[in-house]
PDB file of C-alpha atoms and ligand atoms in Angstrom:
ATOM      1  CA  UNK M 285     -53.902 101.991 -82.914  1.00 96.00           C
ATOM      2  CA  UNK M 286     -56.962  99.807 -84.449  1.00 98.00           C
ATOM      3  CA  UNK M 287     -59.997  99.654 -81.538  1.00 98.00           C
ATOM      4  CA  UNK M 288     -62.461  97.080 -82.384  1.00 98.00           C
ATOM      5  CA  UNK M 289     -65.952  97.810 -80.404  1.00 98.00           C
ATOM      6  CA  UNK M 290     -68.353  95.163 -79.781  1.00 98.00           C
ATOM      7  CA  UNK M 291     -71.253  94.972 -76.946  1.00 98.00           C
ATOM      8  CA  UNK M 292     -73.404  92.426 -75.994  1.00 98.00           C
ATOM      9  CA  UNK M 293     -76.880  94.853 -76.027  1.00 98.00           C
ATOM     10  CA  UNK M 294     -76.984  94.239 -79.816  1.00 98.00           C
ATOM     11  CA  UNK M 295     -75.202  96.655 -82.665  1.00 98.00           C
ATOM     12  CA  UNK M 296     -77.890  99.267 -82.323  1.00 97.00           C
ATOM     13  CA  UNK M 297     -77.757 100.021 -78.878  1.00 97.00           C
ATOM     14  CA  UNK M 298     -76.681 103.962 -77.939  1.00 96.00           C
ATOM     15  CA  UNK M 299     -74.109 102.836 -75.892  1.00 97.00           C
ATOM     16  CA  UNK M 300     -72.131 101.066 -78.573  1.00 98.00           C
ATOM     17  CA  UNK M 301     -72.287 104.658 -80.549  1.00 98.00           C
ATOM     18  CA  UNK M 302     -71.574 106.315 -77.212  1.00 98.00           C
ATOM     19  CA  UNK M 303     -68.191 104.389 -76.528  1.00 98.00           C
ATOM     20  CA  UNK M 304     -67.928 104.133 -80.423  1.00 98.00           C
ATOM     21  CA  UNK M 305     -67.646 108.024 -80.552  1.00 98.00           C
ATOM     22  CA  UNK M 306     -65.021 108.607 -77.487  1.00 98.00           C
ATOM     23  CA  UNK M 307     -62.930 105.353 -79.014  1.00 98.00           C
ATOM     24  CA  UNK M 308     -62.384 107.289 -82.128  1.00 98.00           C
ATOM     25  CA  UNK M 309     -60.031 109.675 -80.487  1.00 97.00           C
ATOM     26  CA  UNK M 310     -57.529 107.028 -79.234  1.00 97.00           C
ATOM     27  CA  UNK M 311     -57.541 105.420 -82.830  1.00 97.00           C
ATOM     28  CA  UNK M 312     -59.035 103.860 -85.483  1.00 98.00           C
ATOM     29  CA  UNK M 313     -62.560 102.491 -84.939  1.00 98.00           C
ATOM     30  CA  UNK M 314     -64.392 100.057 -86.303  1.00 98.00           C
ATOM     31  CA  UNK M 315     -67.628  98.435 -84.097  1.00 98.00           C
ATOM     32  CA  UNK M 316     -68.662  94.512 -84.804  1.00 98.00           C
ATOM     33  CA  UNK M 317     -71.512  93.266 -82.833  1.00 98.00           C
ATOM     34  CA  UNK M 318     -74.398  91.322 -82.353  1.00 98.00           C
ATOM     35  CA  UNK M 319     -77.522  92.205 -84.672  1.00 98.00           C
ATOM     36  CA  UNK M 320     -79.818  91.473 -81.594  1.00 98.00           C
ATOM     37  CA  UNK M 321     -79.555  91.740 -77.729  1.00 97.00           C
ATOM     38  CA  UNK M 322     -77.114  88.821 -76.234  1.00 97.00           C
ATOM     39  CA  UNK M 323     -76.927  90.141 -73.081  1.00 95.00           C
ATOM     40  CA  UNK M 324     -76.344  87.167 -70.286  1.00 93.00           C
ATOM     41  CA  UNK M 325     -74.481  85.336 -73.245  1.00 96.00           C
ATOM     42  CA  UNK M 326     -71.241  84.795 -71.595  1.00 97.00           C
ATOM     43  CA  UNK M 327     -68.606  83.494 -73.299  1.00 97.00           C
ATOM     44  CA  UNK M 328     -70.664  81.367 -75.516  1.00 97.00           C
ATOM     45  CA  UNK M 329     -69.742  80.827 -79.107  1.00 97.00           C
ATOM     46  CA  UNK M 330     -71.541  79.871 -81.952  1.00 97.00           C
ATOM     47  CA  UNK M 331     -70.352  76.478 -83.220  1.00 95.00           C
ATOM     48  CA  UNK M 332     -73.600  75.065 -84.459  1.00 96.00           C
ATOM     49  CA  UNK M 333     -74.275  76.904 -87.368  1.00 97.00           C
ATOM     50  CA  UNK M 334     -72.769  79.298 -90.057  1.00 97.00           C
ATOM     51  CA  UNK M 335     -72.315  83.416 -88.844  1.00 98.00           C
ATOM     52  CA  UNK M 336     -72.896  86.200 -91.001  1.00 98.00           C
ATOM     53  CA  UNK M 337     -70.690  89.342 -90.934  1.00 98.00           C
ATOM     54  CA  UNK M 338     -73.059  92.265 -92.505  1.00 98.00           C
ATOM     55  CA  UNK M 339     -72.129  96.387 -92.890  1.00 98.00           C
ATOM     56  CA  UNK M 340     -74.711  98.151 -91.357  1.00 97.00           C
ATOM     57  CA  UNK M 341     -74.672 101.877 -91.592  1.00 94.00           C
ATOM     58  CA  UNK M 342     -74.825 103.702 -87.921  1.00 95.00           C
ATOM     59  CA  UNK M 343     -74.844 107.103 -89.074  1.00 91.00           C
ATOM     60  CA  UNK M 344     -74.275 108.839 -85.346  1.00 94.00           C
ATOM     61  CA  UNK M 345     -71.538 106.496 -84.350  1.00 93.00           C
ATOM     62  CA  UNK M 346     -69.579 107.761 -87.491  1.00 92.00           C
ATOM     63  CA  UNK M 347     -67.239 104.230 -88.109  1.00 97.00           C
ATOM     64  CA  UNK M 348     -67.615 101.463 -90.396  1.00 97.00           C
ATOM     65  CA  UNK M 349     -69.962  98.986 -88.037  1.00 98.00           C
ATOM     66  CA  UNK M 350     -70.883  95.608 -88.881  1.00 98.00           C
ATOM     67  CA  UNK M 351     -73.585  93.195 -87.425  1.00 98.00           C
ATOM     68  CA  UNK M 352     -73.137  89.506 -86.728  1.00 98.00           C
ATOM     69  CA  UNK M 353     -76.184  87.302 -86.188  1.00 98.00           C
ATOM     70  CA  UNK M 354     -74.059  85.749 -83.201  1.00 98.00           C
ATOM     71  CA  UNK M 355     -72.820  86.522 -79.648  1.00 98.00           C
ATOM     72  CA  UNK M 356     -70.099  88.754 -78.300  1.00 98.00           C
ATOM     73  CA  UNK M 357     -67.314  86.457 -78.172  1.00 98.00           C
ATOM     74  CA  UNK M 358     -68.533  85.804 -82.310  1.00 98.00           C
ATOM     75  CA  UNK M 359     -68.456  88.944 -83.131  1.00 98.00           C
ATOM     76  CA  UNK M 360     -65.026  89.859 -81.516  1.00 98.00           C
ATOM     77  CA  UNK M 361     -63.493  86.263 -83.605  1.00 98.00           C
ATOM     78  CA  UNK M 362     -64.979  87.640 -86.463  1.00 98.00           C
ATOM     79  CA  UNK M 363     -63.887  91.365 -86.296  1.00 98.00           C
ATOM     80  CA  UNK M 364     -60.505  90.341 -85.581  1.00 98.00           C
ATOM     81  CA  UNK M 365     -60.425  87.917 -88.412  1.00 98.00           C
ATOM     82  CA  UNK M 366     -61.673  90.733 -90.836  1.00 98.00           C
ATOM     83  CA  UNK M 367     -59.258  93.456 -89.529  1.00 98.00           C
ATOM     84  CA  UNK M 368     -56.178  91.850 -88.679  1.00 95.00           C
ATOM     85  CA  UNK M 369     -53.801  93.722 -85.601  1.00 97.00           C
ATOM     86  CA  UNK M 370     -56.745  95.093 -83.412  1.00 98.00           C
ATOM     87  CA  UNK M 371     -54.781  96.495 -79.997  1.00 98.00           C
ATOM     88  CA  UNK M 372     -57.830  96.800 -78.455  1.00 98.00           C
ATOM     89  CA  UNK M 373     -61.414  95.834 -78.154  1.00 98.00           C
ATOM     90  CA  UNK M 374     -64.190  97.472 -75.999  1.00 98.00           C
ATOM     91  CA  UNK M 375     -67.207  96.444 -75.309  1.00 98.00           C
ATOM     92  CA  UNK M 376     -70.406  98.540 -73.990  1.00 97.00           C
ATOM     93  CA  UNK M 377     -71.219 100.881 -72.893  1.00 98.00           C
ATOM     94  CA  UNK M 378     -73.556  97.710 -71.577  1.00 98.00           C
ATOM     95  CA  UNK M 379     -76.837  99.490 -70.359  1.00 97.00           C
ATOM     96  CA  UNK M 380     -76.853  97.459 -66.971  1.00 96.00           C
ATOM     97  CA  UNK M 381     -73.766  97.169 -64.639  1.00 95.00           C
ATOM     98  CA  UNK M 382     -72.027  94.307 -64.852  1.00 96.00           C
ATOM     99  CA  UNK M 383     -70.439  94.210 -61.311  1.00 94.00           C
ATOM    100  CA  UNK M 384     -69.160  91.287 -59.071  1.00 91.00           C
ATOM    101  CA  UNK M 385     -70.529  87.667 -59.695  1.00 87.00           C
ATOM    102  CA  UNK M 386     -72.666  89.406 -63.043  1.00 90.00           C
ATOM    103  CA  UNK M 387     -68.948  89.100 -64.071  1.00 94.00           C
ATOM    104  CA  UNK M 388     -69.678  84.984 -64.502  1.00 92.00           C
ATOM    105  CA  UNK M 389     -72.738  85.893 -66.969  1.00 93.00           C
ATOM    106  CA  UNK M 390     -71.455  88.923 -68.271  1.00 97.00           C
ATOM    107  CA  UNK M 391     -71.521  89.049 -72.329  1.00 98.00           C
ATOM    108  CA  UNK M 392     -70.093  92.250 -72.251  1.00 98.00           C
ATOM    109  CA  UNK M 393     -67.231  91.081 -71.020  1.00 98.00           C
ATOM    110  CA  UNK M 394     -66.778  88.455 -72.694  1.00 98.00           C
ATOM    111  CA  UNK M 395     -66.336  90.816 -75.854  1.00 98.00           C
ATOM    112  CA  UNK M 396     -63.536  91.718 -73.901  1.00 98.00           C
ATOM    113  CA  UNK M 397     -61.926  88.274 -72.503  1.00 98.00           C
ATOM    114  CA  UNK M 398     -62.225  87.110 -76.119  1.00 98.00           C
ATOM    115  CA  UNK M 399     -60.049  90.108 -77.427  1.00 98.00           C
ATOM    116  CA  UNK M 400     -57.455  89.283 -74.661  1.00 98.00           C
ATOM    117  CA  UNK M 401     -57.982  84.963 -75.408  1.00 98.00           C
ATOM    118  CA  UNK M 402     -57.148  86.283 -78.976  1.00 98.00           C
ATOM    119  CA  UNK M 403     -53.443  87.998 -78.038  1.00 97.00           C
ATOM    120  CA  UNK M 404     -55.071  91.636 -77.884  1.00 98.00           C
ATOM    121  CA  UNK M 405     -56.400  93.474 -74.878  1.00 98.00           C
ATOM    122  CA  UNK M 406     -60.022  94.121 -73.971  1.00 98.00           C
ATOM    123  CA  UNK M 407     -62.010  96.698 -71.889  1.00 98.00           C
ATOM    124  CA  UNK M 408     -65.735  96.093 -70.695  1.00 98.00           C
ATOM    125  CA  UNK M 409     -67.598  99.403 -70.032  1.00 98.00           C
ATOM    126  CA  UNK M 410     -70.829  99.372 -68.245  1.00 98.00           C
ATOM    127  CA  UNK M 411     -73.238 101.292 -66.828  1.00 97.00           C
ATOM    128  CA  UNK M 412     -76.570 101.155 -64.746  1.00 94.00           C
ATOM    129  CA  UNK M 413     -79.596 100.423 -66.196  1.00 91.00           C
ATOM    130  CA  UNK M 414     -82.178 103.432 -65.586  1.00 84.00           C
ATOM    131  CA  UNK M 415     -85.885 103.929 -66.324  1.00 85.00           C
ATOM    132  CA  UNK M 416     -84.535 107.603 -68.021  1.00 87.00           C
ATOM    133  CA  UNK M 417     -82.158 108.030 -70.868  1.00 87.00           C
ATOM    134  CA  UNK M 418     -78.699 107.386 -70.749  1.00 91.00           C
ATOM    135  CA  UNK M 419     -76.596 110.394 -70.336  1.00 93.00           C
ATOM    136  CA  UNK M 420     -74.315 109.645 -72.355  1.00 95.00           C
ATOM    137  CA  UNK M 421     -73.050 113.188 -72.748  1.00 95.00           C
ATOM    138  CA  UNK M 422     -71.964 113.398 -68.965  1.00 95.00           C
ATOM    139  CA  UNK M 423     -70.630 110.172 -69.498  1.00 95.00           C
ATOM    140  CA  UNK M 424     -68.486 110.381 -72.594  1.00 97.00           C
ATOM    141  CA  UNK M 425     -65.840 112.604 -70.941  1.00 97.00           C
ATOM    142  CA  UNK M 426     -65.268 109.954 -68.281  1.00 98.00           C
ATOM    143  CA  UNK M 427     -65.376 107.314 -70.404  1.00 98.00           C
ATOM    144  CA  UNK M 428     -62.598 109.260 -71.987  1.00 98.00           C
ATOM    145  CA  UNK M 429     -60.803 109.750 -68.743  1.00 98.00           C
ATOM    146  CA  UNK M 430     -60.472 105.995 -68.053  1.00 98.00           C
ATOM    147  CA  UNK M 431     -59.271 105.255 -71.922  1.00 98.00           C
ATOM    148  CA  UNK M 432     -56.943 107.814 -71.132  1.00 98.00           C
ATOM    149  CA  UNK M 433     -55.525 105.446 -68.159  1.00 98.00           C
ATOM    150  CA  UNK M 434     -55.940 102.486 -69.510  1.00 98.00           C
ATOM    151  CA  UNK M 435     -55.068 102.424 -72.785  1.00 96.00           C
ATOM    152  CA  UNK M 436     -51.616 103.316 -72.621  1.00 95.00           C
ATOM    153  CA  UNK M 437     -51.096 100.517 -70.185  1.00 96.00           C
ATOM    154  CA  UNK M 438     -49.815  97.816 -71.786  1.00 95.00           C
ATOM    155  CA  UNK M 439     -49.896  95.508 -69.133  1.00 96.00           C
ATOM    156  CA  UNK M 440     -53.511  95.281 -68.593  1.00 97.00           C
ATOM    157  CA  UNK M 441     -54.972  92.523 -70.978  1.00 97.00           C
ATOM    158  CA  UNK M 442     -58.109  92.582 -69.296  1.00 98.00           C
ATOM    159  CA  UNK M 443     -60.243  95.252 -67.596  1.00 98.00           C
ATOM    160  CA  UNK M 444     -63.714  96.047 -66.190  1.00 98.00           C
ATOM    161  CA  UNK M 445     -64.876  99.268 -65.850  1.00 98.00           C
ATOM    162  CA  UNK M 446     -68.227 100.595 -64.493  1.00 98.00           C
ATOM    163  CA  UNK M 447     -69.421 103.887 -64.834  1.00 97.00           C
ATOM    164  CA  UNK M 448     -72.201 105.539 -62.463  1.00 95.00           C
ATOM    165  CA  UNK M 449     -75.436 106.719 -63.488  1.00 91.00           C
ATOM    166  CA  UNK M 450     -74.928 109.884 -61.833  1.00 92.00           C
ATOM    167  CA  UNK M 451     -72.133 112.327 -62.395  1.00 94.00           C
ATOM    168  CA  UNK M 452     -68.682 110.531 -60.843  1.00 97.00           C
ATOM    169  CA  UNK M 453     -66.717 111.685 -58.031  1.00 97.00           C
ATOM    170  CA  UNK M 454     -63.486 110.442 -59.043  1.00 97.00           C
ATOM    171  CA  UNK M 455     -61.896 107.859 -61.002  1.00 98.00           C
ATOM    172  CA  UNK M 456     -60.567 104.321 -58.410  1.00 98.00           C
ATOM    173  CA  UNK M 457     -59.099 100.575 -58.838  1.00 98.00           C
ATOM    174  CA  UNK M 458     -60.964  98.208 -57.294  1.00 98.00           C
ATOM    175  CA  UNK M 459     -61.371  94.513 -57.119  1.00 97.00           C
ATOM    176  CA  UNK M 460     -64.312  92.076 -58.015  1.00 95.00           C
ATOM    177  CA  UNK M 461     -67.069  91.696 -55.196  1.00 91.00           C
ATOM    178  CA  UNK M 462     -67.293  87.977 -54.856  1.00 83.00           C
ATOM    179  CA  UNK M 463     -68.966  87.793 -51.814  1.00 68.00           C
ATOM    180  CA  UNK M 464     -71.801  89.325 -53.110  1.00 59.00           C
ATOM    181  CA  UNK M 465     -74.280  87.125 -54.694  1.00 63.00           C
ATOM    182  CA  UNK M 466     -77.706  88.139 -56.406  1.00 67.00           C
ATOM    183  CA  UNK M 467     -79.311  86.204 -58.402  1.00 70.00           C
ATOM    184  CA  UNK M 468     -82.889  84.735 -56.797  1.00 80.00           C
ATOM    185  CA  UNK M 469     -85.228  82.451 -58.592  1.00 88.00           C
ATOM    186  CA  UNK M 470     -88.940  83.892 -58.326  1.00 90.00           C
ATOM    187  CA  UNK M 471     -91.805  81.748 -59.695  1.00 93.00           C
ATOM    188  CA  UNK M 472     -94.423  83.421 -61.731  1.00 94.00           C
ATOM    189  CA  UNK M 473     -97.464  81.943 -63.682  1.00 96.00           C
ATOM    190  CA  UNK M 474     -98.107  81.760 -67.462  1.00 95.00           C
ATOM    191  CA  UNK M 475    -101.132  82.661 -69.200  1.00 95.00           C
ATOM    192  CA  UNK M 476    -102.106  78.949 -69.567  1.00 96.00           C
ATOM    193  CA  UNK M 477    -101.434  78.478 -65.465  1.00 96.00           C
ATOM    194  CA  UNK M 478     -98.361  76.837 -66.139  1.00 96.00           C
ATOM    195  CA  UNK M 479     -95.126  77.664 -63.913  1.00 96.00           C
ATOM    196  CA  UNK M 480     -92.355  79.603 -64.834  1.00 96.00           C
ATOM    197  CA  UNK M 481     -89.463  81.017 -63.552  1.00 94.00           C
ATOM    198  CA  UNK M 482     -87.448  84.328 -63.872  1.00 90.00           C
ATOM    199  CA  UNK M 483     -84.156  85.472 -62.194  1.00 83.00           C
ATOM    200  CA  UNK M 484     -83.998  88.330 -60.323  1.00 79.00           C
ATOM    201  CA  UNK M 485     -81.771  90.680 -58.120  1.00 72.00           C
ATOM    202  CA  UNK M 486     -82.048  90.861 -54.878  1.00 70.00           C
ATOM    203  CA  UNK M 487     -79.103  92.224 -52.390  1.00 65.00           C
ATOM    204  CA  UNK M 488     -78.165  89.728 -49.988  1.00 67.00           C
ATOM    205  CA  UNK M 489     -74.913  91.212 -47.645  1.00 72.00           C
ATOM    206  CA  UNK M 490     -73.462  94.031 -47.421  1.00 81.00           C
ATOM    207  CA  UNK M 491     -71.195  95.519 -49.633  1.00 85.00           C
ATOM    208  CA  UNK M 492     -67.041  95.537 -49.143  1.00 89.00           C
ATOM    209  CA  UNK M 493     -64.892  98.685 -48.981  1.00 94.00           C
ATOM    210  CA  UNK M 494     -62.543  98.923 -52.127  1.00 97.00           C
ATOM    211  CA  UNK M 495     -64.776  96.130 -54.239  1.00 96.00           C
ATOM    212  CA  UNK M 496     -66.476  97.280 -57.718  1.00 97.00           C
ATOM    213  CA  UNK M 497     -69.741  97.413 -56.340  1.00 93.00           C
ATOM    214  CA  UNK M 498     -68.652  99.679 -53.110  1.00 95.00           C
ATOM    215  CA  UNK M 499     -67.009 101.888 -55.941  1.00 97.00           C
ATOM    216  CA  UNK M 500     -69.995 102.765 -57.895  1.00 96.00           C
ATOM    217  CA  UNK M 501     -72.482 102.538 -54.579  1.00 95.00           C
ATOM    218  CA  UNK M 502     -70.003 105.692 -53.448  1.00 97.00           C
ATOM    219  CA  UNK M 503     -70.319 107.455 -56.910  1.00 97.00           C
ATOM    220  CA  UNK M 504     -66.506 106.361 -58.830  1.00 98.00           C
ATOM    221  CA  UNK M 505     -65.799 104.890 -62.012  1.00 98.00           C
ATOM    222  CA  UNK M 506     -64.872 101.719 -60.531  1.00 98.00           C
ATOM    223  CA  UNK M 507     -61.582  99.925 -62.975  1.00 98.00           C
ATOM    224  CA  UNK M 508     -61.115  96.240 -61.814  1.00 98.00           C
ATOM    225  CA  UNK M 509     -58.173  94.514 -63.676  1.00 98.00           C
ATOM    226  CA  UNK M 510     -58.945  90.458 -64.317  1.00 98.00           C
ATOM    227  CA  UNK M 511     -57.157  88.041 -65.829  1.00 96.00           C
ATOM    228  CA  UNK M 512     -57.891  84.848 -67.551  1.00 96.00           C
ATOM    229  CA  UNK M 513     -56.097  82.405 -65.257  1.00 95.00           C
ATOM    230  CA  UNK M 514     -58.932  80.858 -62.749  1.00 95.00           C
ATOM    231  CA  UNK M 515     -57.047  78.645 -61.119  1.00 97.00           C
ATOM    232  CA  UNK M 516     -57.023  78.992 -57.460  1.00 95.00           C
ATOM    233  CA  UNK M 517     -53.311  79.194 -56.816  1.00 96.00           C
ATOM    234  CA  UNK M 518     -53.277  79.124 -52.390  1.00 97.00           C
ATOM    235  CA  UNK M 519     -55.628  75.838 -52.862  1.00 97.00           C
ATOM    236  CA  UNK M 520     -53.436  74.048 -55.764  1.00 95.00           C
ATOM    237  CA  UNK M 521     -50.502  74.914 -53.379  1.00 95.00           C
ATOM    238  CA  UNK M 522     -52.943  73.076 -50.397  1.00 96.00           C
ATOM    239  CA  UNK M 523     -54.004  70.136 -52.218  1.00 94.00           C
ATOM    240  CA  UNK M 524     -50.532  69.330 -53.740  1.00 91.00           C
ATOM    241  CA  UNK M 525     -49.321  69.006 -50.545  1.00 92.00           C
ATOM    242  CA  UNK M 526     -52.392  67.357 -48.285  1.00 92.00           C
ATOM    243  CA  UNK M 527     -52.850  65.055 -51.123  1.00 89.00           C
ATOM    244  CA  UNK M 528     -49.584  64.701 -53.298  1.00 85.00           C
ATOM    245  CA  UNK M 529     -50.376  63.126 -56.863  1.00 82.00           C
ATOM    246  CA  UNK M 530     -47.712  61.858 -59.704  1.00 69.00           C
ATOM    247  CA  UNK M 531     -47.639  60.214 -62.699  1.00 62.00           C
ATOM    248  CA  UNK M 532     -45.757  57.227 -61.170  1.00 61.00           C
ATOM    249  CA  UNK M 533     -48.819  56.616 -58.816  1.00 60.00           C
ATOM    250  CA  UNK M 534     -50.956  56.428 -61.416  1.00 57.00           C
ATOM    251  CA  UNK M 535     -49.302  54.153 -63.426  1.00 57.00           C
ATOM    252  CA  UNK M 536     -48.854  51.751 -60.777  1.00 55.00           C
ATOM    253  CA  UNK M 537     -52.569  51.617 -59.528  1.00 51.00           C
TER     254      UNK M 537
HETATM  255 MN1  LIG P1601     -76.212  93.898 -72.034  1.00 77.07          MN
END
């Protein structure tokens, strides 16, 4: 078993050593990521100029690590092309939850889509952001627990886990919280006057029973399988029919 880890808080971030650490008792470990913070990256990839693939010693996560001076979907690509047959890829532990529509700017999972884009399977692992110190200690054995599930099954190309701050109650599946949006816009000044603009989060509805974000509001490790197919399958059905399209059409118009 070959387990690449990647994150998207930058190669020497705790929480890559963290999840580096439990990793290494499912398997061989090696982490790739980003030399700085890409968090918010998405699924970007770098197309417009050369990467570099660099060792860098991590003495605590106790793997071979390597830095990339790209994003997480780079360093995934490049980790995969420098150790061939990777089963799986994780990527955190992210030091901020990624949890409903943070999914759509997520680079932390993106570490992981690009593993399962690239024929293996990927895992996101996140956490909340805190003013303290991770505790990673508390954290490792359920970060353990959920490898322990997940792993094994085969099935699942693509997951997304989040982990409480707090010590969890319990281990449950859940689904994405889409109706959930929080990003706001706030206007701020710069030091010359001028107006700029930051993103924020603000809570807007209240949260649904059996979504990620109920799961982690309640105190579980929330596990929310994805997969890589958007399309909307109920509206393709819809539109097919209200509004029936075919090559033959086309060619006549
Ligand atoms: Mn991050």
């Amino acid at each position: 078993m070959r387990i690449l880890v990647t994150n998207d808080d930058g190669v020497y971030s705790p929480g890559i050593t963290a999840l580096a650490q439990v990793a290494a008792k499912f398997g061989q470990t090696r982490i790739v990521a980003p030399h700085v913070e890409m968090s918010s990256a998405a699924h970007s990839i770098t197309a417009s100029r050369p990467l570099t693939y660099k060792r860098t010693p991590l003495r605590d996560a106790q793997v071979e690590a390597y830095r990339v001076n790209g994003t997480p979907a780079d360093c995934v690509a490049l980790g995969m092309y420098h150790w061939e047959k990777v089963d799986v890829v994780l990527s955190g532990i992210n030091l901020g939850s990624n949890l409903g529509n943070a999914l759509w700017h997520s680079g932390t999972l993106a570490g992981a889509q690009q593993a399962a884009l690239l024929g293996a399977r990927g895992i996101a692992v996140s956490m909340p952001a805190a003013e303290t110190e991770p505790d990673f200690e508390m954290l490792k054995p359920w970060a353990a627990r959920v490898l322990e599930i997940l792993v094994p099954a085969r099935d699942l190309c693509l997951l997304n886990v989040n982990l409480p701050a707090k010590a969890p109650r319990g281990v449950l599946w859940t689904r994405q919280s889409v109706r959930h949006y929080d990003g706001k816009v706030v206007p701020g000044k710069d030091p010359m006057g001028r107006t700029n603009y930051w993103f924020t989060v603000v809570p807007i509805e209240a949260v649904e029973e059996g979504t990620d974000r109920w799961a982690i509001e309640q105190g579980y490790v929330s596990m929310t399988p994805l997969r890589l197919n958007l399309t909307d399958e109920k509206a393709l059905a819809d539109v097919a029919r209200q509004h029936p399209v075919n090559k033959i059409s086309f060619a006549a118009a």
